Amino acid sequence: MNTPAKLTGFVAAVAAVFGVALLVGATVGPVEEQTADPTASAHDAGHGDNTATGSAAETPAAEIPAVEDIPGGLMMSQKGYTLALAETDLESGEDRNLTFAINGPDGAPVTDFDVTHDKELHLIVVRRDFTGFQHVHPVLDENTGIWSVDVDLTPGTWRVFTDFTPTGGEALTLGTDLTVAGEFTPAAREADNRTATVDGYEVTLDGDLSSGGDAMLTLTVSKDGQPVTDLQPYLGAYGHLVALRGGDLAYLHVHPDGTPGDGTTRPGPEVVFHTSVPSAGTYHLYLDFQHDGVVRTAAFTLTAGGTGEVQPESGTHGDHSHSGR
């Protein structure tokens, strides 16, 4: 068997899909480039590109937002790193293989990542009406820099988020759209909800979001009316929370209090998180928690007050709770 030849052929095939040279051992180091995702909303694309309204020289400096003010997940390319899907269209169904690379400043797939929350890369997929949320962890081919994972997809437009830290670089969340063919009806919009039920577990959320200020959110887990006091660690904590802004699906990092085994953090029933939101508007929150060896997801919707710009909903959602991975 001519293994080198076969590997060379595979690499060349994947390179054709991604439109880049697949080089091993990519040099990583952030650069001051930031490219808007063409699939993002026109409102958000305007934050990074002034070509439609005039050059930067014609725009007062106060009106040009700083790069650090742009929430995560709105860009497919940022600080020299690009999220490149092998296919931007997939068929609906269970266990559909999603393949992608994180290309570095030199254009080659990155193969070295720091471990954050027990993983080198966290992948979130959610349909743009905020249904079908999945938090999964792809497998990296260290020879090619290609990641792959199976996800469950229904017809519609999905947002794909990659949350990672390239070795030697900054923590980033890149996002892009994935189209799944087929007829579908967007889920109906529902009012704010602070209670979610999944597989017999009830999760309640206490706390409020307000733009321009820090918020403490407390999520309490119970089962059959009894508090769950033996939650199991998941990704280095007793819970993992993702928040997405309505309208543009901006991705927000939400950090839990304490660490399992630190002598003070209790394994339930309460899990406490701290976050801040960049604007008033609707936010969709997804809590992953583990109990009896199974990770489940509870979903919530909150409206944030404050003086920030209200983001209109581009999609709606129905079922607030479902099993996760």
mmCIF file of N, CA and C in Angstrom, residues 162-264:
data_model
loop_
_atom_site.group_PDB
_atom_site.id
_atom_site.type_symbol
_atom_site.label_atom_id
_atom_site.label_comp_id
_atom_site.label_asym_id
_atom_site.label_seq_id
_atom_site.Cartn_x
_atom_site.Cartn_y
_atom_site.Cartn_z
ATOM 1 N N THR A 162 -17.757 28.304 16.340
ATOM 2 C CA THR A 162 -16.572 27.609 16.844
ATOM 3 C C THR A 162 -15.923 28.485 17.905
ATOM 4 N N ASP A 163 -15.777 27.926 19.095
ATOM 5 C CA ASP A 163 -15.230 28.641 20.251
ATOM 6 C C ASP A 163 -13.886 27.994 20.573
ATOM 7 N N PHE A 164 -12.774 28.739 20.444
ATOM 8 C CA PHE A 164 -11.453 28.131 20.545
ATOM 9 C C PHE A 164 -10.403 29.176 20.863
ATOM 10 N N THR A 165 -9.210 28.687 21.241
ATOM 11 C CA THR A 165 -8.047 29.552 21.429
ATOM 12 C C THR A 165 -6.869 28.931 20.688
ATOM 13 N N PRO A 166 -6.428 29.514 19.577
ATOM 14 C CA PRO A 166 -5.252 28.973 18.888
ATOM 15 C C PRO A 166 -4.019 29.200 19.753
ATOM 16 N N THR A 167 -3.162 28.223 19.822
ATOM 17 C CA THR A 167 -1.952 28.349 20.629
ATOM 18 C C THR A 167 -1.139 29.559 20.157
ATOM 19 N N GLY A 168 -0.865 30.454 21.092
ATOM 20 C CA GLY A 168 -0.153 31.672 20.758
ATOM 21 C C GLY A 168 -1.058 32.813 20.341
ATOM 22 N N GLY A 169 -2.370 32.559 20.259
ATOM 23 C CA GLY A 169 -3.308 33.590 19.839
ATOM 24 C C GLY A 169 -4.325 33.901 20.921
ATOM 25 N N GLU A 170 -5.356 34.646 20.558
ATOM 26 C CA GLU A 170 -6.405 35.042 21.482
ATOM 27 C C GLU A 170 -7.609 34.123 21.368
ATOM 28 N N ALA A 171 -8.404 34.065 22.433
ATOM 29 C CA ALA A 171 -9.655 33.314 22.394
ATOM 30 C C ALA A 171 -10.595 33.955 21.385
ATOM 31 N N LEU A 172 -11.224 33.127 20.538
ATOM 32 C CA LEU A 172 -12.099 33.627 19.485
ATOM 33 C C LEU A 172 -13.364 32.791 19.391
ATOM 34 N N THR A 173 -14.434 33.407 18.945
ATOM 35 C CA THR A 173 -15.637 32.684 18.537
ATOM 36 C C THR A 173 -15.975 33.148 17.132
ATOM 37 N N LEU A 174 -15.844 32.241 16.169
ATOM 38 C CA LEU A 174 -16.164 32.535 14.776
ATOM 39 C C LEU A 174 -17.486 31.867 14.425
ATOM 40 N N GLY A 175 -18.259 32.499 13.545
ATOM 41 C CA GLY A 175 -19.550 31.939 13.171
ATOM 42 C C GLY A 175 -19.819 32.072 11.686
ATOM 43 N N THR A 176 -20.581 31.130 11.148
ATOM 44 C CA THR A 176 -20.994 31.196 9.750
ATOM 45 C C THR A 176 -22.290 30.416 9.602
ATOM 46 N N ASP A 177 -22.953 30.573 8.455
ATOM 47 C CA ASP A 177 -24.247 29.930 8.238
ATOM 48 C C ASP A 177 -24.111 28.627 7.466
ATOM 49 N N LEU A 178 -25.045 27.722 7.726
ATOM 50 C CA LEU A 178 -25.140 26.430 7.055
ATOM 51 C C LEU A 178 -26.580 26.265 6.591
ATOM 52 N N THR A 179 -26.767 25.929 5.332
ATOM 53 C CA THR A 179 -28.103 25.770 4.770
ATOM 54 C C THR A 179 -28.472 24.296 4.703
ATOM 55 N N VAL A 180 -29.663 23.980 5.203
ATOM 56 C CA VAL A 180 -30.183 22.614 5.155
ATOM 57 C C VAL A 180 -31.471 22.643 4.333
ATOM 58 N N ALA A 181 -31.459 21.955 3.202
ATOM 59 C CA ALA A 181 -32.573 22.013 2.262
ATOM 60 C C ALA A 181 -33.817 21.341 2.822
ATOM 61 N N GLY A 182 -34.964 21.811 2.337
ATOM 62 C CA GLY A 182 -36.231 21.210 2.727
ATOM 63 C C GLY A 182 -37.223 22.252 3.193
ATOM 64 N N GLU A 183 -38.500 21.892 3.182
ATOM 65 C CA GLU A 183 -39.535 22.798 3.629
ATOM 66 C C GLU A 183 -39.576 22.843 5.152
ATOM 67 N N PHE A 184 -39.796 24.044 5.682
ATOM 68 C CA PHE A 184 -39.916 24.160 7.129
ATOM 69 C C PHE A 184 -40.726 25.398 7.474
ATOM 70 N N THR A 185 -41.304 25.350 8.651
ATOM 71 C CA THR A 185 -42.042 26.492 9.182
ATOM 72 C C THR A 185 -41.311 26.978 10.414
ATOM 73 N N PRO A 186 -40.887 28.235 10.443
ATOM 74 C CA PRO A 186 -40.177 28.736 11.626
ATOM 75 C C PRO A 186 -41.020 28.557 12.882
ATOM 76 N N ALA A 187 -40.365 28.213 13.975
ATOM 77 C CA ALA A 187 -41.065 28.020 15.235
ATOM 78 C C ALA A 187 -41.695 29.331 15.690
ATOM 79 N N ALA A 188 -42.843 29.236 16.307
ATOM 80 C CA ALA A 188 -43.559 30.425 16.755
ATOM 81 C C ALA A 188 -42.820 31.098 17.903
ATOM 82 N N ARG A 189 -42.848 32.421 17.907
ATOM 83 C CA ARG A 189 -42.218 33.175 18.981
ATOM 84 C C ARG A 189 -42.994 32.986 20.272
ATOM 85 N N GLU A 190 -42.277 32.858 21.362
ATOM 86 C CA GLU A 190 -42.901 32.735 22.669
ATOM 87 C C GLU A 190 -42.382 33.827 23.592
ATOM 88 N N ALA A 191 -43.132 34.085 24.641
ATOM 89 C CA ALA A 191 -42.732 35.094 25.609
ATOM 90 C C ALA A 191 -41.538 34.597 26.417
ATOM 91 N N ASP A 192 -40.949 35.507 27.202
ATOM 92 C CA ASP A 192 -39.835 35.133 28.077
ATOM 93 C C ASP A 192 -40.235 33.936 28.934
ATOM 94 N N ASN A 193 -39.294 33.045 29.149
ATOM 95 C CA ASN A 193 -39.560 31.908 30.037
ATOM 96 C C ASN A 193 -38.382 31.709 30.969
ATOM 97 N N ARG A 194 -38.675 31.436 32.218
ATOM 98 C CA ARG A 194 -37.660 31.236 33.239
ATOM 99 C C ARG A 194 -37.690 29.827 33.807
ATOM 100 N N THR A 195 -38.525 28.973 33.241
ATOM 101 C CA THR A 195 -38.590 27.583 33.686
ATOM 102 C C THR A 195 -38.562 26.673 32.470
ATOM 103 N N ALA A 196 -37.715 25.667 32.497
ATOM 104 C CA ALA A 196 -37.618 24.694 31.405
ATOM 105 C C ALA A 196 -37.691 23.291 31.986
ATOM 106 N N THR A 197 -38.368 22.407 31.278
ATOM 107 C CA THR A 197 -38.489 21.013 31.695
ATOM 108 C C THR A 197 -37.869 20.121 30.629
ATOM 109 N N VAL A 198 -36.995 19.212 31.045
ATOM 110 C CA VAL A 198 -36.349 18.299 30.113
ATOM 111 C C VAL A 198 -36.110 16.965 30.805
ATOM 112 N N ASP A 199 -36.646 15.889 30.230
ATOM 113 C CA ASP A 199 -36.463 14.532 30.744
ATOM 114 C C ASP A 199 -36.799 14.416 32.226
ATOM 115 N N GLY A 200 -37.844 15.088 32.664
ATOM 116 C CA GLY A 200 -38.255 15.010 34.056
ATOM 117 C C GLY A 200 -37.538 15.958 34.993
ATOM 118 N N TYR A 201 -36.571 16.693 34.482
ATOM 119 C CA TYR A 201 -35.866 17.703 35.282
ATOM 120 C C TYR A 201 -36.515 19.061 35.052
ATOM 121 N N GLU A 202 -36.617 19.850 36.113
ATOM 122 C CA GLU A 202 -37.095 21.219 36.007
ATOM 123 C C GLU A 202 -35.964 22.162 36.379
ATOM 124 N N VAL A 203 -35.723 23.125 35.520
ATOM 125 C CA VAL A 203 -34.658 24.099 35.761
ATOM 126 C C VAL A 203 -35.281 25.485 35.774
ATOM 127 N N THR A 204 -35.016 26.243 36.824
ATOM 128 C CA THR A 204 -35.528 27.603 36.928
ATOM 129 C C THR A 204 -34.375 28.595 36.892
ATOM 130 N N LEU A 205 -34.643 29.768 36.336
ATOM 131 C CA LEU A 205 -33.628 30.804 36.189
ATOM 132 C C LEU A 205 -34.038 32.043 36.984
ATOM 133 N N ASP A 206 -33.146 32.520 37.818
ATOM 134 C CA ASP A 206 -33.346 33.760 38.567
ATOM 135 C C ASP A 206 -32.262 34.754 38.176
ATOM 136 N N GLY A 207 -32.640 36.019 38.062
ATOM 137 C CA GLY A 207 -31.699 37.068 37.681
ATOM 138 C C GLY A 207 -32.190 37.793 36.446
ATOM 139 N N ASP A 208 -31.671 38.978 36.219
ATOM 140 C CA ASP A 208 -32.098 39.802 35.086
ATOM 141 C C ASP A 208 -30.890 40.284 34.300
ATOM 142 N N LEU A 209 -31.103 40.472 33.016
ATOM 143 C CA LEU A 209 -30.082 41.010 32.131
ATOM 144 C C LEU A 209 -30.342 42.490 31.890
ATOM 145 N N SER A 210 -29.288 43.269 31.848
ATOM 146 C CA SER A 210 -29.410 44.685 31.554
ATOM 147 C C SER A 210 -28.167 45.132 30.816
ATOM 148 N N SER A 211 -28.340 45.802 29.681
ATOM 149 C CA SER A 211 -27.177 46.237 28.918
ATOM 150 C C SER A 211 -26.376 47.250 29.718
ATOM 151 N N GLY A 212 -25.077 47.149 29.600
ATOM 152 C CA GLY A 212 -24.199 48.071 30.294
ATOM 153 C C GLY A 212 -23.912 47.710 31.732
ATOM 154 N N GLY A 213 -24.420 46.551 32.198
ATOM 155 C CA GLY A 213 -24.163 46.150 33.568
ATOM 156 C C GLY A 213 -23.953 44.658 33.691
ATOM 157 N N ASP A 214 -23.270 44.247 34.745
ATOM 158 C CA ASP A 214 -23.040 42.830 34.993
ATOM 159 C C ASP A 214 -24.288 42.205 35.606
ATOM 160 N N ALA A 215 -24.537 40.957 35.280
ATOM 161 C CA ALA A 215 -25.702 40.247 35.798
ATOM 162 C C ALA A 215 -25.270 38.931 36.423
ATOM 163 N N MET A 216 -25.938 38.564 37.509
ATOM 164 C CA MET A 216 -25.732 37.259 38.107
ATOM 165 C C MET A 216 -26.982 36.425 37.833
ATOM 166 N N LEU A 217 -26.795 35.298 37.182
ATOM 167 C CA LEU A 217 -27.889 34.398 36.850
ATOM 168 C C LEU A 217 -27.731 33.119 37.651
ATOM 169 N N THR A 218 -28.783 32.721 38.347
ATOM 170 C CA THR A 218 -28.771 31.506 39.146
ATOM 171 C C THR A 218 -29.743 30.509 38.547
ATOM 172 N N LEU A 219 -29.232 29.344 38.183
ATOM 173 C CA LEU A 219 -30.071 28.290 37.625
ATOM 174 C C LEU A 219 -30.155 27.156 38.631
ATOM 175 N N THR A 220 -31.378 26.746 38.950
ATOM 176 C CA THR A 220 -31.630 25.750 39.978
ATOM 177 C C THR A 220 -32.251 24.517 39.352
ATOM 178 N N VAL A 221 -31.646 23.349 39.613
ATOM 179 C CA VAL A 221 -32.068 22.095 38.999
ATOM 180 C C VAL A 221 -32.784 21.230 40.027
ATOM 181 N N SER A 222 -33.940 20.712 39.645
ATOM 182 C CA SER A 222 -34.679 19.785 40.498
ATOM 183 C C SER A 222 -35.236 18.645 39.652
ATOM 184 N N LYS A 223 -35.597 17.550 40.309
ATOM 185 C CA LYS A 223 -36.199 16.410 39.620
ATOM 186 C C LYS A 223 -37.260 15.815 40.526
ATOM 187 N N ASP A 224 -38.445 15.605 39.958
ATOM 188 C CA ASP A 224 -39.580 15.072 40.723
ATOM 189 C C ASP A 224 -39.844 15.908 41.971
ATOM 190 N N GLY A 225 -39.657 17.209 41.836
ATOM 191 C CA GLY A 225 -39.934 18.112 42.937
ATOM 192 C C GLY A 225 -38.852 18.204 43.982
ATOM 193 N N GLN A 226 -37.753 17.468 43.812
ATOM 194 C CA GLN A 226 -36.661 17.469 44.784
ATOM 195 C C GLN A 226 -35.413 18.112 44.185
ATOM 196 N N PRO A 227 -34.704 18.937 44.964
ATOM 197 C CA PRO A 227 -33.482 19.563 44.434
ATOM 198 C C PRO A 227 -32.418 18.527 44.098
ATOM 199 N N VAL A 228 -31.719 18.746 42.999
ATOM 200 C CA VAL A 228 -30.629 17.854 42.592
ATOM 201 C C VAL A 228 -29.343 18.382 43.223
ATOM 202 N N THR A 229 -28.770 17.616 44.123
ATOM 203 C CA THR A 229 -27.582 18.062 44.863
ATOM 204 C C THR A 229 -26.332 17.269 44.489
ATOM 205 N N ASP A 230 -26.424 16.474 43.431
ATOM 206 C CA ASP A 230 -25.266 15.692 43.009
ATOM 207 C C ASP A 230 -25.032 15.824 41.501
ATOM 208 N N LEU A 231 -25.075 17.063 41.016
ATOM 209 C CA LEU A 231 -24.722 17.300 39.622
ATOM 210 C C LEU A 231 -23.291 16.846 39.377
ATOM 211 N N GLN A 232 -23.031 16.400 38.157
ATOM 212 C CA GLN A 232 -21.690 15.934 37.810
ATOM 213 C C GLN A 232 -20.972 16.991 36.981
ATOM 214 N N PRO A 233 -19.658 17.110 37.136
ATOM 215 C CA PRO A 233 -18.911 18.113 36.361
ATOM 216 C C PRO A 233 -19.074 17.890 34.858
ATOM 217 N N TYR A 234 -19.255 18.978 34.155
ATOM 218 C CA TYR A 234 -19.317 18.952 32.703
ATOM 219 C C TYR A 234 -18.494 20.115 32.188
ATOM 220 N N LEU A 235 -17.463 19.819 31.412
ATOM 221 C CA LEU A 235 -16.551 20.830 30.881
ATOM 222 C C LEU A 235 -15.937 21.656 32.001
ATOM 223 N N GLY A 236 -15.573 20.970 33.081
ATOM 224 C CA GLY A 236 -14.876 21.622 34.178
ATOM 225 C C GLY A 236 -15.750 22.430 35.104
ATOM 226 N N ALA A 237 -17.088 22.285 34.995
ATOM 227 C CA ALA A 237 -18.005 23.031 35.857
ATOM 228 C C ALA A 237 -19.277 22.212 36.022
ATOM 229 N N TYR A 238 -20.156 22.679 36.909
ATOM 230 C CA TYR A 238 -21.431 21.984 37.116
ATOM 231 C C TYR A 238 -22.498 22.442 36.124
ATOM 232 N N GLY A 239 -22.111 23.288 35.207
ATOM 233 C CA GLY A 239 -23.014 23.702 34.149
ATOM 234 C C GLY A 239 -22.280 24.556 33.149
ATOM 235 N N HIS A 240 -22.781 24.578 31.920
ATOM 236 C CA HIS A 240 -22.177 25.399 30.864
ATOM 237 C C HIS A 240 -23.304 26.166 30.200
ATOM 238 N N LEU A 241 -23.195 27.493 30.149
ATOM 239 C CA LEU A 241 -24.267 28.339 29.638
ATOM 240 C C LEU A 241 -23.816 29.111 28.406
ATOM 241 N N VAL A 242 -24.618 29.044 27.349
ATOM 242 C CA VAL A 242 -24.397 29.813 26.122
ATOM 243 C C VAL A 242 -25.553 30.791 25.970
ATOM 244 N N ALA A 243 -25.245 32.030 25.634
ATOM 245 C CA ALA A 243 -26.270 33.047 25.396
ATOM 246 C C ALA A 243 -26.139 33.572 23.977
ATOM 247 N N LEU A 244 -27.271 33.655 23.262
ATOM 248 C CA LEU A 244 -27.310 34.164 21.900
ATOM 249 C C LEU A 244 -28.290 35.325 21.825
ATOM 250 N N ARG A 245 -27.871 36.407 21.177
ATOM 251 C CA ARG A 245 -28.727 37.580 21.064
ATOM 252 C C ARG A 245 -29.736 37.400 19.942
ATOM 253 N N GLY A 246 -30.986 37.756 20.221
ATOM 254 C CA GLY A 246 -32.004 37.705 19.179
ATOM 255 C C GLY A 246 -31.665 38.659 18.056
ATOM 256 N N GLY A 247 -32.015 38.272 16.833
ATOM 257 C CA GLY A 247 -31.763 39.131 15.680
ATOM 258 C C GLY A 247 -30.525 38.726 14.922
ATOM 259 N N ASP A 248 -29.354 38.823 15.565
ATOM 260 C CA ASP A 248 -28.115 38.516 14.848
ATOM 261 C C ASP A 248 -27.380 37.302 15.406
ATOM 262 N N LEU A 249 -27.865 36.716 16.487
ATOM 263 C CA LEU A 249 -27.258 35.547 17.123
ATOM 264 C C LEU A 249 -25.832 35.808 17.603
ATOM 265 N N ALA A 250 -25.574 37.019 18.078
ATOM 266 C CA ALA A 250 -24.275 37.281 18.699
ATOM 267 C C ALA A 250 -24.071 36.312 19.852
ATOM 268 N N TYR A 251 -22.867 35.768 19.953
ATOM 269 C CA TYR A 251 -22.533 34.719 20.915
ATOM 270 C C TYR A 251 -21.845 35.349 22.122
ATOM 271 N N LEU A 252 -22.350 35.044 23.313
ATOM 272 C CA LEU A 252 -21.798 35.627 24.524
ATOM 273 C C LEU A 252 -21.190 34.555 25.409
ATOM 274 N N HIS A 253 -19.992 34.830 25.922
ATOM 275 C CA HIS A 253 -19.356 33.941 26.885
ATOM 276 C C HIS A 253 -20.001 34.151 28.248
ATOM 277 N N VAL A 254 -20.386 33.073 28.890
ATOM 278 C CA VAL A 254 -20.984 33.144 30.217
ATOM 279 C C VAL A 254 -20.189 32.221 31.133
ATOM 280 N N HIS A 255 -19.636 32.774 32.201
ATOM 281 C CA HIS A 255 -18.714 32.018 33.036
ATOM 282 C C HIS A 255 -19.362 31.580 34.353
ATOM 283 N N PRO A 256 -19.199 30.318 34.748
ATOM 284 C CA PRO A 256 -19.782 29.840 35.998
ATOM 285 C C PRO A 256 -18.922 30.208 37.201
ATOM 286 N N ASP A 257 -19.563 30.284 38.342
ATOM 287 C CA ASP A 257 -18.839 30.485 39.596
ATOM 288 C C ASP A 257 -18.211 29.173 40.050
ATOM 289 N N GLY A 258 -17.011 29.248 40.579
ATOM 290 C CA GLY A 258 -16.387 28.108 41.239
ATOM 291 C C GLY A 258 -15.958 26.993 40.306
ATOM 292 N N THR A 259 -15.288 26.013 40.901
ATOM 293 C CA THR A 259 -14.775 24.850 40.187
ATOM 294 C C THR A 259 -15.064 23.599 41.009
ATOM 295 N N PRO A 260 -15.570 22.549 40.376
ATOM 296 C CA PRO A 260 -15.796 21.311 41.125
ATOM 297 C C PRO A 260 -14.523 20.857 41.840
ATOM 298 N N GLY A 261 -14.682 20.490 43.115
ATOM 299 C CA GLY A 261 -13.540 20.011 43.881
ATOM 300 C C GLY A 261 -12.744 21.096 44.558
ATOM 301 N N ASP A 262 -13.200 22.373 44.459
ATOM 302 C CA ASP A 262 -12.437 23.452 45.091
ATOM 303 C C ASP A 262 -12.752 23.598 46.579
ATOM 304 N N GLY A 263 -13.653 22.765 47.079
ATOM 305 C CA GLY A 263 -13.968 22.797 48.502
ATOM 306 C C GLY A 263 -15.099 23.730 48.873
ATOM 307 N N THR A 264 -15.534 24.584 47.954
ATOM 308 C CA THR A 264 -16.614 25.519 48.252
ATOM 309 C C THR A 264 -17.776 25.445 47.267
#
